[in-house]
């Protein structure tokens, strides 16, 4: 079966370039385009794409805001961020907002094909250069946050439960649904967890959870 793609980027040349690259990859078809994040929800409802290729920086509604709106609507189509930004905090925000992958715009056609294949198979994808950046940031937070070691017991049972789900890659909506909580309640717990541990990104939470044996590497 052909995998249906939707392109959302405010630069027509970028969209044309991605469309051309996709045209050379068997099994994929670009079924629609949008030039702003404000159009994302409507296009997804109309076209029902399998994968959305979404830019972050756009004129009116950013990709992250549009992604948040998409997830809030209950739509779970796969989203691959296609961006020039390499800031690790921005990358983590994108993943936390429900993106399944993050690809740099200067990527090769081969890597685009690999990313699309990963999402199509239910996996996640990060450009190798981005993964390196995120790991470096996580290691830095580990060194800076050694004082947080041993503070596991300052978290409540509910916060520990939510922490385990966060580091397993669950979105806020998935956690809320699974635990029977509101999204706002889960967001409050997430904020309190990060504040208590003095860790402010998911990569740092993962390292803390593994180090404190809250979760194992097998998870």
Short mmCIF file of C-alpha atoms in Angstrom, two decimals, residues 61-157:
data_model
loop_
_atom_site.label_atom_id
_atom_site.label_comp_id
_atom_site.label_asym_id
_atom_site.label_seq_id
_atom_site.Cartn_x
_atom_site.Cartn_y
_atom_site.Cartn_z
CA UNK A 61 1.06 29.26 13.61
CA UNK A 62 4.28 27.42 14.47
CA UNK A 63 4.69 23.73 13.82
CA UNK A 64 4.81 22.98 17.55
CA UNK A 65 1.57 24.87 18.21
CA UNK A 66 -0.08 23.12 15.28
CA UNK A 67 1.17 19.74 16.52
CA UNK A 68 -0.22 20.42 19.99
CA UNK A 69 -3.61 21.29 18.45
CA UNK A 70 -3.50 18.12 16.34
CA UNK A 71 -2.86 15.89 19.34
CA UNK A 72 -5.48 17.73 21.41
CA UNK A 73 -8.00 16.86 18.69
CA UNK A 74 -7.25 13.17 19.27
CA UNK A 75 -5.62 12.58 15.89
CA UNK A 76 -2.66 10.19 16.12
CA UNK A 77 -1.25 10.32 12.58
CA UNK A 78 2.53 10.13 12.42
CA UNK A 79 4.40 13.45 12.37
CA UNK A 80 7.95 13.90 11.12
CA UNK A 81 9.43 17.30 11.95
CA UNK A 82 11.51 18.66 9.07
CA UNK A 83 13.46 21.65 10.37
CA UNK A 84 16.72 23.59 10.21
CA UNK A 85 16.81 23.98 14.01
CA UNK A 86 19.26 21.85 16.02
CA UNK A 87 18.56 23.26 19.48
CA UNK A 88 18.15 20.22 21.78
CA UNK A 89 15.47 21.87 23.91
CA UNK A 90 13.39 22.54 20.79
CA UNK A 91 13.87 18.97 19.63
CA UNK A 92 12.71 17.60 22.99
CA UNK A 93 9.69 19.93 22.94
CA UNK A 94 8.76 18.59 19.52
CA UNK A 95 9.01 14.98 20.70
CA UNK A 96 7.09 15.74 23.89
CA UNK A 97 4.38 17.42 21.81
CA UNK A 98 3.83 14.21 19.89
CA UNK A 99 6.27 14.15 16.97
CA UNK A 100 7.50 10.70 15.99
CA UNK A 101 10.70 11.90 14.36
CA UNK A 102 12.94 14.90 13.73
CA UNK A 103 14.87 15.40 10.52
CA UNK A 104 17.13 18.25 9.46
CA UNK A 105 16.32 20.06 6.22
CA UNK A 106 19.83 19.53 4.87
CA UNK A 107 19.35 15.78 5.07
CA UNK A 108 20.05 13.43 2.19
CA UNK A 109 17.41 11.64 0.16
CA UNK A 110 18.59 8.37 1.69
CA UNK A 111 18.04 9.62 5.23
CA UNK A 112 14.59 10.95 4.32
CA UNK A 113 13.70 7.49 3.04
CA UNK A 114 15.03 5.91 6.25
CA UNK A 115 13.00 8.31 8.40
CA UNK A 116 9.80 7.69 6.48
CA UNK A 117 10.33 3.94 6.63
CA UNK A 118 10.88 4.09 10.40
CA UNK A 119 7.65 6.01 11.00
CA UNK A 120 5.76 3.78 8.61
CA UNK A 121 6.89 0.76 10.65
CA UNK A 122 5.78 2.30 13.93
CA UNK A 123 9.26 3.38 14.99
CA UNK A 124 10.77 6.78 15.83
CA UNK A 125 13.58 8.54 13.99
CA UNK A 126 16.16 11.17 14.87
CA UNK A 127 18.86 12.43 12.54
CA UNK A 128 22.22 11.10 13.84
CA UNK A 129 23.57 14.65 14.26
CA UNK A 130 20.56 15.59 16.38
CA UNK A 131 20.82 12.46 18.52
CA UNK A 132 24.44 13.35 19.26
CA UNK A 133 23.41 16.85 20.35
CA UNK A 134 20.64 15.59 22.60
CA UNK A 135 22.91 13.01 24.23
CA UNK A 136 25.56 15.65 24.91
CA UNK A 137 22.98 17.86 26.55
CA UNK A 138 21.73 14.96 28.64
CA UNK A 139 25.25 14.20 29.82
CA UNK A 140 25.74 17.85 30.73
CA UNK A 141 22.56 17.81 32.76
CA UNK A 142 23.73 14.64 34.45
CA UNK A 143 26.93 16.35 35.60
CA UNK A 144 25.07 19.47 36.69
CA UNK A 145 22.28 17.55 38.32
CA UNK A 146 24.23 15.11 40.46
CA UNK A 147 22.69 16.80 43.46
CA UNK A 148 19.39 15.33 42.35
CA UNK A 149 20.71 11.78 42.82
CA UNK A 150 19.01 10.08 45.71
CA UNK A 151 16.01 12.42 45.61
CA UNK A 152 13.74 9.77 44.15
CA UNK A 153 11.86 9.45 47.43
CA UNK A 154 10.89 13.12 47.32
CA UNK A 155 8.49 12.17 44.51
CA UNK A 156 5.03 10.91 45.31
CA UNK A 157 3.87 7.48 44.14
#
